[in-house]
Short mmCIF file of C-alpha atoms in Angstrom, two decimals:
data_model
loop_
_atom_site.label_atom_id
_atom_site.label_comp_id
_atom_site.label_asym_id
_atom_site.label_seq_id
_atom_site.Cartn_x
_atom_site.Cartn_y
_atom_site.Cartn_z
CA MET A 253 177.31 19.62 119.96
CA GLU A 254 177.62 19.07 123.69
CA ARG A 255 181.05 20.70 123.69
CA PHE A 256 179.64 23.66 121.80
CA MET A 257 176.84 24.04 124.38
CA ARG A 258 179.38 24.01 127.23
CA ILE A 259 181.38 26.76 125.49
CA TYR A 260 178.19 28.73 124.86
CA THR A 261 177.15 28.37 128.51
CA ALA A 262 180.58 29.51 129.70
CA ILE A 263 180.56 32.55 127.39
CA LYS A 264 177.03 33.44 128.54
CA PHE A 265 178.09 33.12 132.19
CA ILE A 266 181.07 35.43 131.59
CA ILE A 267 178.86 38.00 129.87
CA TYR A 268 176.32 37.88 132.72
CA TYR A 269 179.15 38.24 135.26
CA LEU A 270 180.61 41.24 133.43
CA CYS A 271 177.18 42.90 133.19
CA PHE A 272 176.56 42.30 136.88
CA ALA A 273 179.99 43.66 137.79
CA PHE A 274 179.37 46.73 135.62
CA ILE A 275 176.04 47.40 137.35
CA ILE A 276 177.64 47.04 140.79
CA TYR A 277 180.42 49.41 139.76
CA GLN A 278 178.04 52.02 138.36
CA ASN A 279 175.65 51.90 141.31
CA LEU A 280 178.01 51.36 144.22
CA LEU A 281 181.65 52.02 143.49
CA SER A 282 180.96 55.14 141.42
CA LEU A 283 178.75 56.76 144.06
CA GLU A 284 179.73 60.08 145.52
CA GLN A 285 180.99 59.27 148.99
CA GLY A 286 183.12 60.75 151.72
CA ASN A 287 184.20 60.84 155.34
CA VAL A 288 184.42 63.84 157.65
CA LEU A 289 186.09 63.98 161.05
CA ARG A 290 185.12 66.88 163.32
CA THR A 291 186.58 67.67 166.75
CA THR A 292 185.42 70.35 169.18
CA TYR A 293 186.72 71.42 172.59
CA GLN A 294 184.88 73.56 175.10
CA PHE A 295 186.16 75.15 178.31
CA SER A 296 183.58 76.52 180.76
CA ARG A 297 183.14 77.72 184.31
CA TRP A 298 180.08 77.35 186.51
CA PRO A 299 178.35 80.74 187.09
CA SER A 300 178.57 81.29 190.85
CA GLU A 301 175.37 83.36 190.90
CA LEU A 302 173.23 80.60 189.38
CA THR A 303 174.94 77.53 190.81
CA PRO A 304 176.41 78.42 194.21
CA HIS A 305 176.80 74.71 195.10
CA LYS A 306 179.03 74.11 192.06
CA LYS A 307 182.39 75.77 191.69
CA GLY A 308 185.40 75.66 189.39
CA SER A 309 185.95 75.22 185.69
CA PHE A 310 185.51 72.18 183.48
CA HIS A 311 186.08 71.12 179.91
CA SER A 312 184.44 68.86 177.36
CA SER A 313 185.36 67.48 173.95
CA GLN A 314 183.51 65.73 171.17
CA TRP A 315 184.67 63.66 168.20
CA ASN A 316 182.31 63.03 165.27
CA LEU A 317 183.12 60.76 162.35
CA ARG A 318 180.59 61.02 159.51
CA HIS A 319 180.32 58.62 156.55
CA TRP A 320 178.04 59.47 153.65
CA TRP A 321 177.01 58.21 150.23
CA LYS A 322 174.78 59.95 147.69
CA ASP A 323 173.85 59.90 144.05
CA SER A 324 171.65 61.85 141.64
CA GLU A 325 170.40 61.75 138.09
CA GLU A 326 171.17 64.57 135.67
CA PHE A 327 168.89 67.60 136.09
CA HIS A 328 167.96 66.23 139.56
CA GLU A 329 165.03 64.14 138.41
CA TRP A 330 165.94 61.96 141.40
CA SER A 331 168.58 61.90 144.10
CA TRP A 332 169.27 60.22 147.42
CA GLU A 333 171.61 60.37 150.40
CA PHE A 334 172.58 58.04 153.22
CA ALA A 335 174.81 59.11 156.11
CA PHE A 336 175.59 57.89 159.60
CA GLU A 337 177.70 59.31 162.39
CA THR A 338 179.72 57.81 165.21
CA SER A 339 180.22 60.19 168.10
CA SER A 340 182.35 60.13 171.24
CA SER A 341 182.10 62.87 173.85
CA PHE A 342 184.14 63.32 177.01
CA GLN A 343 183.58 65.69 179.90
CA SER A 344 185.53 66.38 183.07
CA LEU A 345 183.92 65.19 186.26
CA ALA A 346 183.38 68.76 187.49
CA GLY A 347 181.01 69.41 184.57
CA ALA A 348 178.94 66.22 184.77
CA GLY A 349 175.31 66.99 183.89
CA PHE A 350 176.11 70.34 182.28
CA GLN A 351 175.00 69.37 178.79
CA ASN A 352 172.89 66.42 177.74
CA THR A 353 172.36 66.16 173.98
CA THR A 354 169.46 63.99 172.86
CA GLU A 355 167.99 62.83 169.58
CA SER A 356 165.46 65.01 167.80
CA PRO A 357 161.90 64.10 168.92
CA LEU A 358 160.83 64.18 165.25
CA ARG A 359 162.39 60.83 164.43
CA LEU A 360 159.74 58.21 163.90
CA PHE A 361 162.22 55.36 163.49
CA ASP A 362 164.84 54.51 166.11
CA MET A 363 168.18 54.49 164.26
CA HIS A 364 170.28 55.46 167.27
CA SER A 365 172.39 53.33 169.61
CA GLU A 366 174.44 54.15 172.69
CA PHE A 367 177.19 52.06 174.21
CA ARG A 368 179.84 52.25 176.93
CA ASN A 369 178.37 55.34 178.59
CA SER A 370 179.40 56.78 181.94
CA THR A 371 179.09 60.05 183.87
CA THR A 372 181.99 61.54 181.91
CA SER A 373 181.79 59.86 178.49
CA LYS A 374 179.21 58.97 175.89
CA HIS A 375 179.56 56.93 172.69
CA THR A 376 176.81 56.79 170.07
CA ILE A 377 176.12 55.77 166.48
CA SER A 378 173.12 57.00 164.50
CA ILE A 379 171.77 57.28 160.98
CA ASP A 380 171.41 61.01 160.32
CA ARG A 381 170.42 61.04 156.62
CA PHE A 382 168.30 58.53 154.75
CA TRP A 383 166.17 60.26 152.12
CA TYR A 384 165.04 59.92 148.52
CA HIS A 385 164.04 62.87 146.32
CA TRP A 386 162.17 62.84 143.02
CA ARG A 387 160.39 65.30 140.76
CA TYR A 388 156.76 64.84 139.80
CA LYS A 389 155.41 67.40 137.32
CA ASN A 390 155.90 70.76 139.09
CA PHE A 391 156.62 69.27 142.51
CA ASP A 392 159.86 68.31 144.22
CA ILE A 393 159.24 65.58 146.80
CA THR A 394 161.71 64.46 149.47
CA LEU A 395 160.87 61.49 151.69
CA GLY A 396 162.87 60.14 154.63
CA ARG A 397 165.31 61.40 157.24
CA GLN A 398 166.41 64.82 156.02
CA ALA A 399 167.67 68.19 157.21
CA ILE A 400 165.03 70.94 157.35
CA GLY A 401 166.11 74.50 158.06
CA LEU A 402 163.72 77.43 158.38
CA GLY A 403 164.06 81.15 158.92
CA THR A 404 166.17 84.03 157.65
CA SER A 405 168.33 84.89 160.67
CA HIS A 406 172.10 84.53 160.33
CA PHE A 407 172.69 83.58 163.98
CA ILE A 408 169.91 82.92 166.50
CA SER A 409 166.64 81.99 164.77
CA VAL A 410 163.11 81.94 166.21
CA LEU A 411 161.60 80.38 163.07
CA ASP A 412 163.98 77.42 162.89
CA ILE A 413 161.83 75.27 165.19
CA MET A 414 161.65 71.86 163.51
CA ALA A 415 165.23 70.72 164.21
CA PRO A 416 167.13 73.60 165.83
CA PHE A 417 170.62 73.46 167.28
CA MET A 418 170.78 73.55 171.06
CA PRO A 419 172.00 76.88 172.53
CA GLY A 420 175.74 76.83 172.89
CA THR A 421 176.27 74.15 170.24
CA LEU A 422 179.82 74.51 168.94
CA ASP A 423 179.57 72.02 166.08
CA SER A 424 176.73 73.12 163.81
CA THR A 425 178.21 71.74 160.57
CA TYR A 426 175.34 69.30 159.96
CA ARG A 427 171.76 69.96 160.98
CA PRO A 428 170.06 66.98 162.71
CA GLY A 429 167.82 65.06 160.33
CA VAL A 430 164.10 64.50 160.96
CA ASP A 431 161.75 61.86 159.54
CA ALA A 432 159.55 63.83 157.19
CA ILE A 433 157.99 64.28 153.79
CA ARG A 434 158.58 67.63 152.11
CA ILE A 435 156.79 68.85 148.99
CA GLN A 436 158.10 71.98 147.26
CA THR A 437 156.82 73.89 144.26
CA ALA A 438 157.44 77.24 142.61
CA TYR A 439 155.23 80.19 143.47
CA GLY A 440 154.99 83.10 141.07
CA GLU A 441 158.11 84.19 139.22
CA SER A 442 160.58 84.06 142.10
CA GLY A 443 158.92 82.36 145.05
CA GLU A 444 158.39 78.88 146.43
CA ARG A 445 155.93 76.97 148.58
CA ASP A 446 156.61 74.10 150.96
CA PHE A 447 154.43 71.63 152.77
CA ILE A 448 156.30 69.73 155.48
CA ALA A 449 155.04 66.85 157.61
CA ALA A 450 157.45 65.46 160.23
CA PHE A 451 156.67 62.44 162.37
CA SER A 452 157.43 61.36 165.94
CA PRO A 453 156.93 58.13 167.90
CA GLU A 454 154.36 60.08 169.94
CA GLU A 455 151.31 60.80 167.80
CA SER A 456 150.63 64.14 169.50
CA MET A 457 154.13 65.36 168.50
CA HIS A 458 153.59 64.98 164.74
CA SER A 459 154.34 68.36 163.14
CA PHE A 460 152.92 70.02 160.04
CA LEU A 461 154.01 73.30 158.42
CA TYR A 462 153.12 75.38 155.39
CA ARG A 463 155.92 77.74 154.30
CA GLN A 464 155.98 80.41 151.60
CA ARG A 465 158.85 82.56 150.36
CA LEU A 466 158.64 85.57 148.02
CA LEU A 467 161.29 87.81 146.51
CA ARG A 468 160.42 91.49 146.22
CA GLY A 469 163.26 93.66 144.94
CA ASN A 470 166.28 93.03 147.15
CA TYR A 471 164.26 91.47 149.96
CA ASP A 472 163.24 87.88 150.58
CA PHE A 473 160.07 87.44 152.68
CA GLU A 474 159.09 84.24 154.46
CA SER A 475 155.87 83.23 156.23
CA ILE A 476 155.16 79.97 158.08
CA ILE A 477 152.02 78.56 159.67
CA GLY A 478 151.32 75.16 161.21
CA ARG A 479 151.55 73.01 164.31
CA VAL A 480 154.87 71.89 165.81
CA TYR A 481 155.54 70.02 169.06
CA GLU A 482 151.90 70.21 170.17
CA ARG A 483 151.73 73.98 169.59
CA ASN A 484 150.05 76.07 166.91
CA PHE A 485 152.63 78.32 165.31
CA LEU A 486 152.75 81.43 163.11
CA GLY A 487 155.93 83.16 161.94
CA PHE A 488 157.27 85.83 159.60
CA GLY A 489 160.77 86.66 158.41
CA PHE A 490 162.66 88.86 155.96
CA GLU A 491 166.18 89.19 154.65
CA GLY A 492 167.72 91.70 152.25
CA SER A 493 170.10 94.58 151.78
CA LYS A 494 170.16 98.24 150.84
CA GLY A 495 173.50 99.42 149.63
CA ARG A 496 176.16 97.97 151.91
CA VAL A 497 173.77 97.43 154.81
CA GLY A 498 172.15 94.02 155.18
CA GLN A 499 169.08 93.45 157.32
CA TRP A 500 167.21 90.41 158.52
CA GLY A 501 164.50 89.71 161.05
CA GLU A 502 162.08 87.11 162.36
CA LEU A 503 158.89 87.21 164.42
CA ALA A 504 157.19 84.07 165.80
CA PHE A 505 153.99 83.40 167.75
CA PHE A 506 153.56 80.15 169.71
CA GLU A 507 150.47 78.73 171.35
CA ARG A 508 150.99 78.74 175.11
CA LYS A 509 150.33 75.74 177.33
CA LYS A 510 148.37 76.24 180.52
CA SER A 511 151.19 75.18 182.83
CA GLU A 512 153.77 77.59 181.39
CA MET A 513 155.10 80.67 183.12
CA LEU A 514 154.05 83.95 181.51
CA ARG A 515 157.07 85.87 180.17
CA THR A 516 156.11 87.41 176.82
CA GLY A 517 152.82 87.73 174.99
CA SER A 518 149.50 86.85 176.61
CA GLU A 519 147.93 83.91 178.37
CA LYS A 520 147.09 82.31 175.01
CA PHE A 521 150.30 82.85 173.07
CA ALA A 522 153.99 83.69 173.48
CA PHE A 523 156.14 85.48 170.93
CA SER A 524 159.83 85.76 170.10
CA ALA A 525 161.64 88.09 167.73
CA VAL A 526 165.15 88.70 166.43
CA PHE A 527 166.50 91.44 164.15
CA GLY A 528 169.97 92.06 162.80
CA LEU A 529 172.11 94.39 160.72
CA GLU A 530 175.42 93.88 158.96
CA TYR A 531 177.71 96.16 157.00
CA PHE A 532 179.60 94.95 153.95
CA LEU A 533 183.12 96.35 153.59
CA SER A 534 184.51 97.35 150.22
CA ASP A 535 186.60 94.67 148.50
CA GLY A 536 188.71 97.31 146.72
CA ARG A 537 187.24 96.69 143.31
CA GLU A 538 184.67 99.49 143.37
#
């Protein structure tokens, strides 16, 4: 009897081990994962009119290695993604101080580290994606560090204010993630509504937006209202085409701070706008 119990215990242990190994394989080894290496080089020259005390040309380079894992359930009832990046940037001594990239202010949790920095080099590692998405009734909810893009413009956007790329950014493959909760739901037959709350270590920098998109004929219309980076904000955008001509445009109003220089708008608000056209060439099949 004792021998039988030892055999039974051994068989049970083997079964438990196989079940555990199967779970690990299904939930870890079978995940969708990947690595991406990106390299950019930039050659510049100081503008003599703006910086008479600095002369000559300079160059900079940046290497980004991104690792990511993600998984989802069929029909997207739930999904998640985790990604981190290691980055090394180098700049010639003549261009020291030309560009200083920093983390997005809408990151409540510090998941960024720097090491071995100097006037000409910078090495960092940061978690750029860490979100979980699920569906509840008619709502799609995404919680965590995620990419949030706004606006309809194809190039320079005045509505993409939550996590925009810095002017002159050469590597815009991945949008910087922000710590936020985003709730999306359908609106009408072809529209959608979003409520976005993004959080910062500084309480006054917490940002909240309501966004609505509608499709009318060949045109997609977008409107946004809320408060971002301590400013009240209102914006409108459209994108569509007529024949072979595509059009898009954005208009944004920002609350002005008292200490700011007056350039556009009034003493209480500033505005920015961008409009564009594009022509689609025939592909020979018409």
